[in-house]
Coordinates of C-alpha atoms in Angstrom, one line a residue:
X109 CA 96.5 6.0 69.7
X110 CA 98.4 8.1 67.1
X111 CA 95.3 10.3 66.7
X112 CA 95.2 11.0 70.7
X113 CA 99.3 12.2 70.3
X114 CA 98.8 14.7 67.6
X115 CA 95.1 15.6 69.9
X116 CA 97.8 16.6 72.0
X117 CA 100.9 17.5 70.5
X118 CA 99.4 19.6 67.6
X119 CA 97.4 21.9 69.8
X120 CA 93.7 20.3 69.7
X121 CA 93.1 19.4 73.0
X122 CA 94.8 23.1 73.8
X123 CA 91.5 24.9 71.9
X124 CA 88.6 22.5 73.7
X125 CA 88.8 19.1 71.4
X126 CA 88.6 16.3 74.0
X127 CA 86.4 13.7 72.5
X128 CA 88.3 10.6 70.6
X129 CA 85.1 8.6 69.2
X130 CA 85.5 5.4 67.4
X131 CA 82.6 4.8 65.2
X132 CA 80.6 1.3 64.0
X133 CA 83.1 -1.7 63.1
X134 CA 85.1 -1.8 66.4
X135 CA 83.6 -5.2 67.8
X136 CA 83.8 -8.8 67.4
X137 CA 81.1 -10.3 65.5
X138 CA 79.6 -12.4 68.9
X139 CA 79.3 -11.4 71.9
X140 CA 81.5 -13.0 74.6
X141 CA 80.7 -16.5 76.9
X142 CA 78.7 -13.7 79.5
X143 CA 76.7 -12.1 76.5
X144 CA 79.4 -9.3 76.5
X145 CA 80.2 -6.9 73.8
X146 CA 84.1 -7.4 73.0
X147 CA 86.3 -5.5 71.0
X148 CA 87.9 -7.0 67.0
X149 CA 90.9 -9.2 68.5
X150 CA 92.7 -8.0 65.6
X151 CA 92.1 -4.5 66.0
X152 CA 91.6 -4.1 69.3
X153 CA 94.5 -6.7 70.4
X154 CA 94.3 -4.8 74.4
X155 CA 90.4 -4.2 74.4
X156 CA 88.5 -1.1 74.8
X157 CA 89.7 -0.7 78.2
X158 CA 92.8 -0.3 77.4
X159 CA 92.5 2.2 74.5
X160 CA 90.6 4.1 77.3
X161 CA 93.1 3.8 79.9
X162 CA 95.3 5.4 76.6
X163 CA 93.8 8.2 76.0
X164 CA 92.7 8.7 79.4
X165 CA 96.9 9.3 80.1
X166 CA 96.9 12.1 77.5
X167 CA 93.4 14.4 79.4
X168 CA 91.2 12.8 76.4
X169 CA 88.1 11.0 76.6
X170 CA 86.6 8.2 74.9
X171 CA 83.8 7.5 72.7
X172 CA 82.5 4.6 71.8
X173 CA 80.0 3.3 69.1
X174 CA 76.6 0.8 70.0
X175 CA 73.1 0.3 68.0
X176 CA 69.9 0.3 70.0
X177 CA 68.1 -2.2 67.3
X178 CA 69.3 -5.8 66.9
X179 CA 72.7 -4.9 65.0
X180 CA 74.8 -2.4 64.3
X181 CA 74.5 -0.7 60.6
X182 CA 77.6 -2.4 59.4
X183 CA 75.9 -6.1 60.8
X184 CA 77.7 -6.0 64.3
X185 CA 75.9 -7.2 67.0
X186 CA 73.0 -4.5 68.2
X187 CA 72.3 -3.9 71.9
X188 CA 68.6 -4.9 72.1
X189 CA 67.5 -6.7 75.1
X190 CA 71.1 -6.0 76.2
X191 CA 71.0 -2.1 77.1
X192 CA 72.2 -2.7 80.8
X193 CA 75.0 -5.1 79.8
X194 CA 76.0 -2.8 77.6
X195 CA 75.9 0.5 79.6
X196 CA 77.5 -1.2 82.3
X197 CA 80.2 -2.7 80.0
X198 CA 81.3 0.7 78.7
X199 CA 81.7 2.3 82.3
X200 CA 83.7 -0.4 83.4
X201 CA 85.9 0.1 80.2
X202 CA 86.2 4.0 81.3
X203 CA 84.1 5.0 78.5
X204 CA 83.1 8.6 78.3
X205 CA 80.9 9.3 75.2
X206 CA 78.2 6.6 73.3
X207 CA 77.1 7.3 69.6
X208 CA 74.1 5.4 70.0
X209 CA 72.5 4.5 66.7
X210 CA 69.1 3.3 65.2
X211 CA 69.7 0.4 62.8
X212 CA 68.1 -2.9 62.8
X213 CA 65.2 -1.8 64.9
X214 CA 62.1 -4.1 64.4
X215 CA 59.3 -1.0 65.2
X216 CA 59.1 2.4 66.4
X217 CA 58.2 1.8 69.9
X218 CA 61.4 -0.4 70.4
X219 CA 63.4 2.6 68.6
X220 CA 62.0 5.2 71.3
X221 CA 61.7 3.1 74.7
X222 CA 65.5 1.8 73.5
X223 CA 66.6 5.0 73.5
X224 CA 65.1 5.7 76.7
X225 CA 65.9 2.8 78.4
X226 CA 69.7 3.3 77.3
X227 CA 70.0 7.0 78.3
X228 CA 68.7 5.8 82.1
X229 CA 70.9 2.5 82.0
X230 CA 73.6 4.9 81.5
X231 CA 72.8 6.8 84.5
X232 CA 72.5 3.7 86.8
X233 CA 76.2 2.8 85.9
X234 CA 77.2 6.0 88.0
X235 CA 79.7 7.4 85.3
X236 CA 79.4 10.5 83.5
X237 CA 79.3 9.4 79.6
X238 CA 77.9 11.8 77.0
X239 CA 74.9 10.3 74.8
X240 CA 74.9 10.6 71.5
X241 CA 71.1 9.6 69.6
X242 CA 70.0 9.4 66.0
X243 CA 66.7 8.9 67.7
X244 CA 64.9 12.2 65.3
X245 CA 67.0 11.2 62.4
X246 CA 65.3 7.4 62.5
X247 CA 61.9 8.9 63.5
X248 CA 61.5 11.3 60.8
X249 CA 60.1 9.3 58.0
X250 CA 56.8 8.5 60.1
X251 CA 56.4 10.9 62.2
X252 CA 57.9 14.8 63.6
X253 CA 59.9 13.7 66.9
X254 CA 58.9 15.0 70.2
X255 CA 62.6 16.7 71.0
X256 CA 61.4 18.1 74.0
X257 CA 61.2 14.3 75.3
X258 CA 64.7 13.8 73.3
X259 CA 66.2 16.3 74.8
X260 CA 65.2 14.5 78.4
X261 CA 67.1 11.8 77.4
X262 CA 70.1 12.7 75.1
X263 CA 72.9 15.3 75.3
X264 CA 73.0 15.5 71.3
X265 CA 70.8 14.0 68.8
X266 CA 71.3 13.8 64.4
X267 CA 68.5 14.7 62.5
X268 CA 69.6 14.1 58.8
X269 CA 71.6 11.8 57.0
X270 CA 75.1 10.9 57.4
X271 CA 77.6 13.9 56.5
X272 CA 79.7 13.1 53.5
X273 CA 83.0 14.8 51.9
X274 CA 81.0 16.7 49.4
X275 CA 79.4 20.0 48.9
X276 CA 76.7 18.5 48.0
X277 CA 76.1 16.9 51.8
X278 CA 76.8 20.2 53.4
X279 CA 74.3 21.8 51.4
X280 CA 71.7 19.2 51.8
X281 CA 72.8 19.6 55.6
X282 CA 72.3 23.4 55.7
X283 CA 69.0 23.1 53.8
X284 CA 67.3 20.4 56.1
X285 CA 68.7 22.8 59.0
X286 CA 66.9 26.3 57.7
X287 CA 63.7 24.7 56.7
X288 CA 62.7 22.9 60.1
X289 CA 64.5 25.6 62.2
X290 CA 61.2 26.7 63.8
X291 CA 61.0 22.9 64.9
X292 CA 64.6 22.3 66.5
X293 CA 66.4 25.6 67.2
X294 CA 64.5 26.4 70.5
X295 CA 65.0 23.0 71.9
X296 CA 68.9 23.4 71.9
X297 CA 70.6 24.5 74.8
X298 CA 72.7 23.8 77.5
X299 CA 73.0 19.7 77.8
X300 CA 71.5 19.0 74.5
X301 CA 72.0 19.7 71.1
X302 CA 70.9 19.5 67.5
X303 CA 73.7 18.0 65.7
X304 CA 74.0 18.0 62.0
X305 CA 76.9 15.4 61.8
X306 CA 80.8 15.7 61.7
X307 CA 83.2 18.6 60.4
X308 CA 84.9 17.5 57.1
X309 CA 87.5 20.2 56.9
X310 CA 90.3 18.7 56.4
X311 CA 89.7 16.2 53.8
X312 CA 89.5 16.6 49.8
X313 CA 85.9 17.1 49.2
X314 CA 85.6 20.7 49.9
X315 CA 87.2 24.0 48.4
X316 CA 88.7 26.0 50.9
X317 CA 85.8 28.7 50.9
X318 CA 83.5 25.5 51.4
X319 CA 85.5 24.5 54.4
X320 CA 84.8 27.9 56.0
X321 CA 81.1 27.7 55.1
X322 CA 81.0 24.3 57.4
X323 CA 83.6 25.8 59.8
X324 CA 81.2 29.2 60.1
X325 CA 77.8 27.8 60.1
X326 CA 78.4 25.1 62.7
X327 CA 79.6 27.6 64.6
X328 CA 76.5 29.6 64.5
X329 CA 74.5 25.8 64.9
X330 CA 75.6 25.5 68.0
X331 CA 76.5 21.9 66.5
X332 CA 79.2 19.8 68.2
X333 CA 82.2 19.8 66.7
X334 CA 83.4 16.6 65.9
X335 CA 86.0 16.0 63.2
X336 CA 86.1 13.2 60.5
X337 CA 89.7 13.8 59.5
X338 CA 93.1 12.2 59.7
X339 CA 95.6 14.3 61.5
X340 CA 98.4 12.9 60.1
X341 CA 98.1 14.6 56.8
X342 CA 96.4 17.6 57.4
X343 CA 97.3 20.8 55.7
X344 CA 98.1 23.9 57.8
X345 CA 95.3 26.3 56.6
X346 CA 92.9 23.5 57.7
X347 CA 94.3 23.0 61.0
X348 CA 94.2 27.0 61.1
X349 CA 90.8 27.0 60.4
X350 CA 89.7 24.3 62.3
X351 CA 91.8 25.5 65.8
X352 CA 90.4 29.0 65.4
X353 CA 90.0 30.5 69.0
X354 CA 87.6 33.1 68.0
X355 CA 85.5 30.9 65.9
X356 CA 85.0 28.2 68.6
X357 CA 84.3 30.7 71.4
X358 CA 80.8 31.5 69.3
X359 CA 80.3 27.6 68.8
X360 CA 80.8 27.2 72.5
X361 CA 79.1 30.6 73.6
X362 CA 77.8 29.7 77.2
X363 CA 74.8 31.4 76.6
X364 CA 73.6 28.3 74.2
X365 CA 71.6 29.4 71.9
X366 CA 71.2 27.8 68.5
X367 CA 71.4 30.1 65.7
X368 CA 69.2 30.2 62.6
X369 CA 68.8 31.7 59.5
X370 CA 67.3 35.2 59.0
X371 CA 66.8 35.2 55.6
X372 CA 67.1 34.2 51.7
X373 CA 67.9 36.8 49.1
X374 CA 69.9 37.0 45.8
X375 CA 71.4 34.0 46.4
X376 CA 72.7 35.1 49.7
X377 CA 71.8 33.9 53.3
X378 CA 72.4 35.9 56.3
X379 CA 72.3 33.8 60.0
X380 CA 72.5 35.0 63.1
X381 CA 73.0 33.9 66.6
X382 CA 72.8 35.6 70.0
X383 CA 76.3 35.5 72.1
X384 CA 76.4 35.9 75.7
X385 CA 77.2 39.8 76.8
X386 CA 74.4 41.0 74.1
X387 CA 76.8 40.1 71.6
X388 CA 75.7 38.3 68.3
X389 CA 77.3 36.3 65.8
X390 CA 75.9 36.8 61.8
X391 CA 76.9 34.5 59.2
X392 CA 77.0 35.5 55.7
X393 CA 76.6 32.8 53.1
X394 CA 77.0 33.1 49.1
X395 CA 75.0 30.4 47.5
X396 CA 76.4 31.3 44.0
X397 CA 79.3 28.7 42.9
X398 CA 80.1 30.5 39.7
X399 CA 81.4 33.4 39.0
X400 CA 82.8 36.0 41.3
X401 CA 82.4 37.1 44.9
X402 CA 79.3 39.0 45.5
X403 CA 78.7 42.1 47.3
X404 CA 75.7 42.3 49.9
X405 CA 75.0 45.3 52.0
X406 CA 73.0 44.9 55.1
X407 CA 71.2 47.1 56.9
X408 CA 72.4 47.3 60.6
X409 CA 68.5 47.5 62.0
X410 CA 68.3 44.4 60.8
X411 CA 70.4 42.1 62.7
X412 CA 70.2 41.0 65.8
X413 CA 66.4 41.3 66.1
X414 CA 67.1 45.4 65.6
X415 CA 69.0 45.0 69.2
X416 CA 72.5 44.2 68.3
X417 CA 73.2 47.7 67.4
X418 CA 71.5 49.7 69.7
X419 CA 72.5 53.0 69.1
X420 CA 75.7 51.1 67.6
X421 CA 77.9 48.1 68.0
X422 CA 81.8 47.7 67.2
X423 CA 81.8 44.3 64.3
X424 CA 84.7 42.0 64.1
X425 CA 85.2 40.0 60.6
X426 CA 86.4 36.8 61.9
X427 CA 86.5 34.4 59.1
X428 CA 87.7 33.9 56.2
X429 CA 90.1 36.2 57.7
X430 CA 89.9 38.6 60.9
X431 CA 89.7 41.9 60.5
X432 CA 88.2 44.8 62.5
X433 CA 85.6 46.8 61.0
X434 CA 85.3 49.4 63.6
X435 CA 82.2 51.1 64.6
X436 CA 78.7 51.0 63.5
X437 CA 75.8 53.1 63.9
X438 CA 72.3 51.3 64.5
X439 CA 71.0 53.3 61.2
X440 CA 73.8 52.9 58.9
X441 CA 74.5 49.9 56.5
X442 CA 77.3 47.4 56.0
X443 CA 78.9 45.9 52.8
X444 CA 80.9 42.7 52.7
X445 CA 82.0 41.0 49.8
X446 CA 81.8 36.5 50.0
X447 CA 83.3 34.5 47.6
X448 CA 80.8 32.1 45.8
X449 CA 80.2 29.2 48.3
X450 CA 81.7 31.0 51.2
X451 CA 80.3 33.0 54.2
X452 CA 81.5 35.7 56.2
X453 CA 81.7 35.4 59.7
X454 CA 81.4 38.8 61.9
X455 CA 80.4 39.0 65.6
X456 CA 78.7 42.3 67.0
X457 CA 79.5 43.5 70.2
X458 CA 77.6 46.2 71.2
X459 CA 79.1 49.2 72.2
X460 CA 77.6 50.0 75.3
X461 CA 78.8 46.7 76.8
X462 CA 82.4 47.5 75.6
X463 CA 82.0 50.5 77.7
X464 CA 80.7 48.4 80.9
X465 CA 84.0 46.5 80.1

């Protein structure tokens, strides 16, 4: 409940966060008399519904946490054999999101017709609720997922392991993400999404350069942005970062198109993603984490599959700080300078739709 006033008070809901998720460990260890999920008494001393009705009073919404196996990943109880209970028990609580996760689940067909049966049971209940699978993620180990039948059923689905507060879990995140892009990054679009886990800006894990890294590439992911953080305690130039306008408009671009990485060279990584209005967004990642920043010059042919900058384009450096770069021609080169694990953010607009406008 404190989390939903500062979602309000401190500006979040303002800049598009809307979502207030609770994760595994919410519920009683038995279900109720009528085989019903309930809510820790201690915890929870008003229920679910009345958390909802809660954060429902300040324009939020509400997600909740369920397992498709037989329990939950923390031993709770799981919702096989129980997906319409379930489903229905979360509408009538006003719930508006489900993290739907893959523990406990005896085979691989009970994993995928689970998931299945869960994303339609949701639908029967006649409420709008946001489904959130680790169907891939669990699938992975024995076989590549079919995401154009995930995508039928879920709004955003995890691929990788959990995110942790470490460099070393963004990496691994960022990795996983360039090296099966030509398997997930077409798939992504409007109603569904790959999502490669939570934002941990904020916390104590990260540098602040590494906290734009996250911050930029997620944006150019088109992941959902979901925050593991306490807002209570956290510091200004996080809350700066993390309620940037200009940065979120390329996460939330309504054209929807995951971004990917262009390519690998001298320890830098350049990514791009197309932006509605022939605008693009290009990322600009130092892998070093010694030394000093690096320098990188780009050709402008390059980006953008050579159509960016055609004949030129007007570049805006929006993290780690904005600046405006003015005018470029489609022939001539750009150098930017990135501090060992960070990235540059810049978005392109071309020029001849800023004369349109």
């Amino acid at each position: 409940m404190q989390m939903a006033e500062l979602m309000v008070s401190d500006g979040w809901k303002d800049v598009g966060y809307e979502y207030l998720c609770i994760d595994d460990c919410w519920m009683a260890p038995q279900r109720d008399s009528e085989d019903r999920l309930q809510a820790d008494p201690q915890r929870f001393p008003g229920g679910i519904r009345h958390l909802a009705n809660y954060v429902h009073s300040k324009g939020l919404k509400l997600g909740i946490y369920a397992d498709v196996g037989n329990k939950t990943c923390a031993g709770f109880p799981g919702s096989f054999g129980h997906y319409d209970l379930d489903a229905q028990t979360f509408a009538d609580w006003g719930v508006d999101l489900l993290k739907f996760d893959g523990c406990y689940c005896d085979s691989i067909k009970h994993l995928e017709n689970g998931y299945k049966y869960m994303s339609l049971a949701l639908n029967r209940t006649g409420r709008s609720i946001v489904y959130s699978c680790e169907w891939p993620f669990y699938l992975w180990p024995f076989h590549k997922p079919n995401y154009t039948t995930i995508r039928q059923y879920c709004n955003h689905w995890r691929n990788f392991v959990d995110v942790s507060d470490s460099w070393e879990s963004i990496k691994s995140i960022l990795d996983w993400t360039s090296f099966h892009q030509e398997k997930i990054v077409d798939v992504a679009g409007p109603g569904g999404w790959n999502d490669p886990d939570m934002l941990v800006i904020g916390n104590f894990g990260l540098s602040w350069d590494q906290q734009v890294t996250q911050m930029a590439l997620w944006a150019i992911m088109a992941a959902p942005l979901l925050m593991s953080n306490d807002l209570r305690q956290i510091s200004p130039q996080a809350k700066d970062l993390l309620q940037n306008k200009d940065v979120i408009a390329i996460n939330q671009d309504p054209l929807g198109k995951q971004g990917y990485r262009l390519r690998k060279e001298d320890n830098i990584e350049v990514w791009e993603r197309p932006l509605s209005n022939l605008a693009w967004a290009v990322a600009v990642r130092n892998l070093q984490e010694i030394g000093g920043p690096h320098f990188y010059t780009i050709t402008i042919v390059s980006l953008g599959r050579g159509v960016a900058c055609n004949p030129s384009c007007f570049i805006t450096q929006l993290l780690p700080v904005k600046r405006e770069l003015g005018f470029y021609e489609w022939t001539s080169s750009f150098k930017t300078q990135i501090n060992p694990t960070g990235t540059v953010l810049l978005r392109l607009e071309a020029t001849r739709m800023l004369q349109k406008n």
